[in-house]
XYZ file of C-alpha atoms in Angstrom:
472
model
C -52.583 60.647 -46.984
C -50.526 63.819 -46.701
C -48.737 65.262 -49.718
C -48.187 68.513 -51.632
C -51.374 69.578 -53.399
C -49.982 68.858 -56.867
C -50.133 65.022 -56.698
C -53.644 64.903 -55.166
C -55.445 64.272 -58.445
C -52.969 61.501 -59.294
C -53.559 59.878 -55.897
C -57.324 59.921 -56.483
C -56.881 58.393 -59.931
C -54.662 55.578 -58.621
C -56.874 54.886 -55.599
C -59.986 54.657 -57.774
C -58.192 52.185 -60.027
C -56.615 49.970 -57.360
C -59.064 50.424 -54.483
C -62.470 51.518 -55.813
C -64.099 51.218 -52.394
C -61.713 53.813 -50.921
C -63.869 56.835 -51.920
C -60.940 59.227 -51.379
C -61.829 62.656 -50.067
C -59.581 65.653 -50.761
C -59.734 68.303 -48.045
C -57.784 71.555 -48.360
C -57.987 75.069 -47.025
C -61.052 75.636 -44.845
C -63.195 72.624 -45.871
C -62.934 71.035 -42.424
C -66.244 71.861 -40.733
C -68.017 68.529 -41.319
C -64.946 66.343 -41.557
C -65.544 64.434 -38.318
C -69.079 63.463 -39.314
C -67.953 62.347 -42.771
C -64.855 60.380 -41.718
C -64.536 57.469 -41.812
C -68.124 56.343 -42.401
C -68.481 57.729 -45.933
C -64.901 58.385 -46.994
C -62.362 56.040 -45.416
C -59.426 57.726 -47.178
C -58.593 61.374 -46.569
C -56.069 63.259 -48.732
C -54.772 66.621 -47.552
C -51.788 68.961 -47.702
C -48.890 69.491 -45.313
C -50.221 72.936 -44.406
C -53.701 71.626 -43.552
C -52.328 68.639 -41.611
C -50.168 71.016 -39.579
C -53.020 73.433 -38.875
C -55.625 70.772 -38.067
C -53.378 68.179 -36.451
C -55.547 67.872 -33.316
C -58.699 67.312 -35.357
C -56.960 64.659 -37.471
C -55.606 62.943 -34.367
C -59.135 62.703 -32.917
C -60.549 60.766 -35.906
C -58.614 57.560 -35.172
C -56.903 56.782 -38.480
C -55.252 53.369 -38.776
C -52.739 54.177 -41.509
C -50.765 57.340 -42.316
C -49.067 57.864 -45.696
C -46.690 60.836 -46.045
C -45.848 61.443 -49.696
C -42.735 63.415 -50.699
C -41.530 62.873 -47.145
C -38.297 64.799 -47.707
C -40.542 67.812 -47.052
C -40.280 66.972 -43.323
C -36.477 66.786 -43.308
C -36.195 69.639 -40.808
C -36.961 68.077 -37.431
C -37.460 71.459 -35.763
C -40.035 72.832 -38.236
C -43.691 73.132 -37.219
C -44.611 70.849 -40.120
C -42.270 68.084 -38.988
C -43.335 68.388 -35.351
C -47.038 68.253 -36.255
C -46.663 65.166 -38.438
C -44.497 63.487 -35.826
C -47.217 63.959 -33.193
C -49.835 62.688 -35.645
C -47.754 59.613 -36.528
C -47.257 58.703 -32.857
C -51.012 58.090 -32.524
C -51.458 56.056 -35.723
C -50.496 52.327 -35.789
C -48.905 52.276 -39.267
C -46.869 54.986 -40.983
C -45.421 54.888 -44.498
C -43.100 57.550 -45.914
C -42.672 57.887 -49.685
C -39.832 59.778 -51.372
C -37.664 59.508 -54.443
C -35.078 61.767 -52.797
C -35.089 60.840 -49.090
C -31.707 62.508 -48.645
C -32.248 65.892 -50.237
C -29.137 67.684 -49.088
C -27.327 65.922 -46.241
C -27.472 62.797 -44.104
C -29.452 64.545 -41.378
C -32.374 64.915 -43.839
C -32.685 61.136 -43.763
C -32.408 60.994 -39.996
C -35.375 63.361 -39.501
C -37.610 60.942 -41.421
C -36.261 57.866 -39.641
C -37.024 59.604 -36.346
C -40.720 59.747 -37.278
C -40.727 56.019 -38.073
C -38.958 54.950 -34.883
C -38.320 57.739 -32.361
C -36.963 55.255 -29.816
C -34.377 53.805 -32.174
C -33.327 57.062 -33.820
C -33.547 59.498 -30.917
C -29.807 60.311 -30.947
C -28.751 62.264 -34.025
C -25.023 61.894 -33.315
C -25.342 58.148 -32.804
C -27.245 57.797 -36.071
C -24.584 59.690 -38.001
C -21.771 57.696 -36.404
C -23.402 54.313 -37.009
C -24.294 55.197 -40.564
C -20.749 56.010 -41.585
C -19.166 53.070 -39.792
C -21.539 50.143 -40.235
C -21.657 49.584 -43.967
C -22.862 46.036 -44.621
C -23.187 44.244 -47.968
C -25.858 41.519 -47.703
C -24.645 39.834 -50.900
C -21.220 39.060 -49.479
C -22.391 39.213 -45.848
C -19.280 41.251 -45.141
C -18.532 44.765 -44.018
C -17.666 46.611 -47.205
C -15.767 49.870 -47.627
C -17.291 50.396 -51.082
C -20.771 51.760 -51.727
C -23.015 50.033 -49.201
C -25.957 47.961 -50.339
C -27.427 48.891 -47.012
C -26.341 49.911 -43.537
C -26.617 47.396 -40.750
C -27.689 48.708 -37.388
C -27.136 47.192 -33.943
C -29.816 44.595 -33.322
C -29.459 42.921 -36.738
C -31.791 45.310 -38.540
C -30.901 47.169 -41.702
C -31.455 50.865 -42.244
C -32.373 50.239 -45.864
C -32.395 47.457 -48.418
C -32.522 47.624 -52.193
C -35.477 45.507 -53.291
C -36.856 44.498 -56.643
C -40.652 44.228 -56.462
C -41.757 42.132 -59.409
C -45.191 42.375 -61.001
C -47.443 39.834 -62.614
C -50.194 37.797 -61.029
C -48.419 38.008 -57.683
C -46.104 40.628 -56.269
C -42.784 39.223 -55.100
C -40.143 41.075 -53.112
C -36.609 40.138 -54.095
C -34.591 39.389 -51.998
C -37.163 37.721 -49.707
C -37.679 39.228 -46.286
C -38.343 36.014 -44.386
C -41.483 34.952 -42.596
C -41.423 37.677 -39.965
C -44.430 39.952 -39.775
C -42.307 42.975 -40.643
C -39.459 43.746 -43.002
C -35.923 43.542 -41.674
C -35.264 47.147 -42.664
C -36.726 50.610 -42.266
C -36.592 51.618 -45.899
C -37.153 49.839 -49.215
C -35.107 51.337 -52.042
C -35.859 50.683 -55.706
C -33.844 52.098 -58.565
C -35.603 53.520 -61.606
C -33.958 50.837 -63.711
C -35.795 48.189 -61.661
C -39.182 49.746 -62.376
C -39.105 51.062 -65.925
C -36.780 50.952 -68.922
C -35.940 54.621 -69.414
C -33.788 56.218 -72.137
C -30.520 57.848 -70.992
C -30.361 61.224 -69.250
C -27.318 63.468 -69.692
C -26.204 66.701 -68.009
C -24.338 69.485 -69.830
C -22.850 72.557 -68.159
C -22.893 75.512 -70.560
C -20.409 78.273 -69.808
C -20.605 81.627 -71.524
C -18.438 84.579 -70.428
C -20.031 87.931 -69.692
C -19.261 91.032 -71.697
C -16.880 93.583 -70.129
C -19.875 95.755 -69.203
C -21.745 92.902 -67.504
C -18.607 91.784 -65.677
C -18.322 95.220 -64.103
C -22.004 95.050 -63.219
C -21.565 91.679 -61.478
C -18.487 92.932 -59.598
C -20.618 95.819 -58.340
C -23.284 93.325 -57.260
C -20.710 91.415 -55.204
C -19.383 94.622 -53.680
C -22.895 95.696 -52.649
C -23.574 92.242 -51.178
C -20.365 92.334 -49.139
C -21.246 95.802 -47.813
C -24.757 94.655 -46.855
C -23.436 91.577 -45.032
C -20.816 93.692 -43.248
C -23.424 96.254 -42.148
C -25.721 93.462 -40.952
C -22.940 91.889 -38.889
C -21.926 95.247 -37.401
C -25.544 95.733 -36.337
C -25.667 92.239 -34.792
C -22.386 92.916 -32.998
C -23.670 96.256 -31.642
C -26.865 94.624 -30.363
C -24.813 91.842 -28.752
C -22.527 94.350 -27.000
C -25.475 96.455 -25.819
C -27.319 93.457 -24.393
C -24.264 92.097 -22.605
C -23.438 95.577 -21.248
C -26.924 95.852 -19.757
C -26.527 92.437 -18.119
C -23.149 93.491 -16.679
C -24.626 96.738 -15.323
C -27.499 94.792 -13.753
C -24.891 92.574 -12.081
C -23.336 95.659 -10.444
C -20.319 96.086 -12.709
C -19.220 99.696 -13.291
C -20.222 101.150 -16.694
C -16.751 101.369 -18.256
C -15.822 97.853 -17.113
C -19.242 96.504 -18.166
C -18.788 97.867 -21.682
C -15.179 96.659 -21.968
C -16.128 93.138 -20.863
C -19.000 93.040 -23.374
C -16.648 94.135 -26.177
C -14.220 91.313 -25.382
C -16.712 88.423 -25.192
C -17.766 87.832 -28.774
C -16.930 84.132 -29.138
C -20.578 83.089 -29.553
C -21.201 85.715 -32.214
C -17.940 84.871 -34.010
C -18.967 81.193 -34.080
C -22.280 82.119 -35.683
C -20.444 84.142 -38.317
C -17.750 81.599 -39.179
C -19.890 78.442 -39.016
C -23.474 79.532 -39.604
C -23.089 82.553 -41.841
C -24.850 84.782 -39.273
C -27.804 85.672 -41.481
C -25.840 86.060 -44.736
C -28.089 83.668 -46.688
C -30.728 86.288 -47.665
C -27.971 88.488 -49.117
C -26.529 85.550 -51.079
C -30.024 84.812 -52.417
C -30.326 88.420 -53.511
C -26.945 88.185 -55.266
C -28.040 84.978 -57.020
C -31.162 86.733 -58.295
C -29.062 89.598 -59.685
C -26.658 87.125 -61.320
C -29.596 85.253 -62.852
C -30.714 88.441 -64.606
C -27.318 88.504 -66.350
C -27.837 84.902 -67.497
C -31.234 85.517 -69.101
C -29.668 86.412 -72.506
C -27.700 83.130 -72.378
C -30.900 81.109 -71.934
C -32.850 83.119 -74.522
C -30.062 82.729 -77.118
C -29.926 78.968 -76.430
C -33.670 78.624 -76.991
C -33.565 80.789 -80.135
C -30.748 78.704 -81.602
C -32.573 75.508 -80.736
C -35.922 76.390 -82.301
C -34.534 78.179 -85.336
C -31.736 75.742 -86.163
C -32.988 72.613 -84.331
C -29.495 72.053 -82.939
C -28.542 72.703 -79.323
C -25.175 74.325 -78.578
C -23.844 70.950 -77.367
C -24.701 69.317 -80.682
C -27.846 67.340 -79.800
C -30.289 67.683 -82.658
C -33.784 68.897 -81.941
C -36.785 67.466 -83.732
C -40.237 68.691 -84.554
C -42.372 68.631 -81.445
C -39.481 68.730 -78.975
C -40.559 70.552 -75.835
C -38.481 72.498 -73.324
C -38.853 72.750 -69.568
C -37.048 75.735 -68.042
C -36.609 75.929 -64.271
C -35.995 79.179 -62.427
C -36.454 80.239 -58.820
C -37.466 83.888 -58.794
C -40.671 85.322 -60.272
C -38.747 88.235 -61.811
C -36.612 85.807 -63.831
C -39.631 83.705 -64.842
C -41.601 86.758 -66.001
C -38.689 88.107 -68.076
C -38.155 84.705 -69.697
C -41.849 84.392 -70.550
C -41.885 87.871 -72.101
C -38.713 87.272 -74.138
C -39.620 83.782 -75.366
C -43.175 84.658 -76.388
C -41.739 87.225 -78.807
C -39.557 84.553 -80.406
C -40.435 82.725 -83.623
C -39.306 79.313 -84.830
C -37.826 78.427 -88.223
C -41.254 78.583 -89.882
C -42.074 81.976 -88.400
C -44.484 80.708 -85.725
C -44.396 82.315 -82.288
C -43.357 79.981 -79.492
C -46.169 78.786 -77.238
C -44.926 79.574 -73.729
C -46.571 79.251 -70.307
C -45.304 79.581 -66.728
C -46.035 77.427 -63.701
C -45.482 78.738 -60.149
C -46.954 78.411 -56.680
C -49.658 80.865 -57.802
C -50.901 78.394 -60.445
C -54.217 76.839 -59.344
C -55.124 73.178 -59.810
C -57.278 73.844 -62.880
C -54.446 75.682 -64.639
C -51.979 73.030 -63.497
C -53.998 70.246 -65.124
C -54.432 72.373 -68.253
C -50.689 73.026 -68.659
C -49.849 69.366 -68.048
C -52.418 68.317 -70.655
C -51.274 70.930 -73.188
C -47.614 70.042 -72.848
C -48.143 66.286 -73.149
C -50.385 66.761 -76.205
C -47.816 68.929 -78.009
C -49.686 72.232 -77.617
C -46.833 73.922 -75.710
C -43.265 74.589 -76.824
C -41.882 75.881 -73.526
C -43.067 75.528 -69.941
C -41.220 77.670 -67.380
C -41.469 76.451 -63.788
C -40.191 77.228 -60.337
C -39.863 74.900 -57.348
C -43.662 74.460 -57.204
C -43.392 72.388 -60.391
C -40.875 69.943 -58.919
C -43.477 67.559 -57.557
C -46.494 65.735 -58.893
C -46.183 66.810 -62.528
C -45.796 64.262 -65.328
C -44.169 66.109 -68.219
C -42.579 63.207 -70.055
C -43.241 64.659 -73.510
C -40.519 67.213 -72.776
C -37.014 65.882 -73.270
C -34.980 69.083 -72.804
C -34.626 70.526 -69.309
C -32.890 73.894 -68.796
C -31.940 75.533 -65.505
C -31.931 79.322 -65.756
C -31.183 79.322 -62.017
C -29.616 76.737 -59.736
C -31.340 75.325 -56.669
C -29.669 75.052 -53.277
C -29.774 71.253 -53.025
C -29.156 68.326 -55.392
C -32.463 66.736 -54.358
C -34.441 69.710 -55.664
C -32.597 69.604 -58.986
C -33.118 65.849 -59.241
C -36.860 66.317 -58.702
C -36.928 68.984 -61.405
C -34.992 66.868 -63.929
C -37.302 63.937 -63.331
C -40.430 65.818 -64.407
C -39.251 64.727 -67.862
C -37.136 61.653 -67.076
C -39.942 59.386 -65.887
C -42.233 56.555 -66.956
C -43.566 57.186 -70.451
C -40.492 59.034 -71.698
C -39.482 57.678 -75.127
C -36.596 60.021 -75.991
C -33.185 60.720 -74.531
C -33.389 63.487 -71.934
C -30.901 66.369 -72.132
C -30.370 68.570 -69.066
C -28.540 71.916 -69.360
C -27.119 74.096 -66.613
C -25.876 77.604 -67.376
C -22.790 78.963 -65.633
C -20.777 82.163 -65.932
C -17.047 81.266 -65.954
C -14.688 83.071 -63.529
C -12.364 85.881 -64.586
C -9.599 88.122 -63.269
C -10.496 91.798 -63.290
C -8.270 94.793 -64.107
C -7.110 95.018 -60.477
C -5.927 91.410 -60.588
C -8.791 90.139 -58.392
C -10.125 86.661 -59.199
C -13.931 86.809 -59.540
C -15.779 83.503 -59.220
C -19.548 84.076 -59.648
C -21.772 82.759 -56.894
C -23.506 80.077 -58.970
C -20.113 78.584 -59.860
C -19.413 78.163 -56.171
C -22.911 76.769 -55.657
C -22.317 74.292 -58.498
C -19.197 72.960 -56.738
C -21.198 72.502 -53.527
C -24.030 70.677 -55.317
C -21.626 68.299 -57.083
C -20.021 67.452 -53.753
C -23.413 66.881 -52.147
C -24.508 64.633 -55.028
C -21.460 62.462 -54.358
C -22.337 62.334 -50.637
C -25.932 61.268 -51.319
C -24.741 58.555 -53.703
C -22.313 57.267 -51.076
C -25.053 57.178 -48.415
C -28.042 55.624 -50.178
C -27.009 54.974 -53.780
C -27.977 56.976 -56.832
């Protein structure tokens, strides 16, 4: 079983309950010396991380496992990554492979294809064919007709479905509805179940809070954008100069005279231009830096929201807080998390008590992780601030307010974060808040649209795409 380290303890708990004879063994880091002598005689189930499976793929392949489970399989969405390649090689040598994910399409359709390729590399070897078939062959098994509306599934050539929405009913016997026939395998590659089919959850709502910056902070943000543009421009000039120099050297080696070699290199920039216009040509790190600077300007917005909530027990959107309500705040950068922790720990509630605040990041060890999860669900924490490391494997259903001090790049990541609270065991309505800075026109008449506003538009469009592909 391969998964992020966070869910390991939950896997052990479930395996011990449902399969006591499994004797699951967790192996991480460098605890691999005696693994071949232990497996599978003493511990038939091995649980490890993506990093360890990638590093020790040859050792794992030599043990002769019969069944491979990849949890949170959207983590292998990039077919070209070393992680994806390692797990693909491992899966090829194991008879049965099962991928588990609540967000199989994290960002775009090709995320789904990378996982399907691991399941059936012969069927899904052609990425362009997969994309074309997916968009064209939308089949509704209820009406047995091609349907232009949201597909129940997608029918592939050869009378097999890409996915099917199933309802697996409990009781004395587990029944799959609709039935899959008497064949030894399902007639699809993916079983989809909606949350509503598994558990009766209270509603979840999203609110987008907009608060304009002061004149001083607007000027500061405009300076941030100007600096970012200058950095991207300088980076592209450097890339262009390197490109020209390399092509000039090739021309000289081919016997072309220096002046002509340089002129020809200056004129042939189509490949570099394509990288700039379509791929951004390395601009992403500069945009990330700009997002971090913009997030610093939003910290007062988040702090004021929390202060108003705990002192007045009413959120800015009108939802009334109650005693014991707990907040989850998601951010991406450690600088933002640290400043939020410092500001919120100084805050007092209506009765004069200081807020109990902790932070959870990739640096949080398993012992601390379990402690924070236990404290939050027992009401001993008011605020837990997390980054992407807290998106998976945490059950924080006591919290029913989720705030995003920073936006993530993909809708799948935000969905994972929201669902730390909106999950089995949640008794209250869940309120999700995103914080945006509205656009403005500066004194020179230039329209300024902050970067997270543009990112928000992209995420909303991607959410619609994911819903159209595989349902909500």
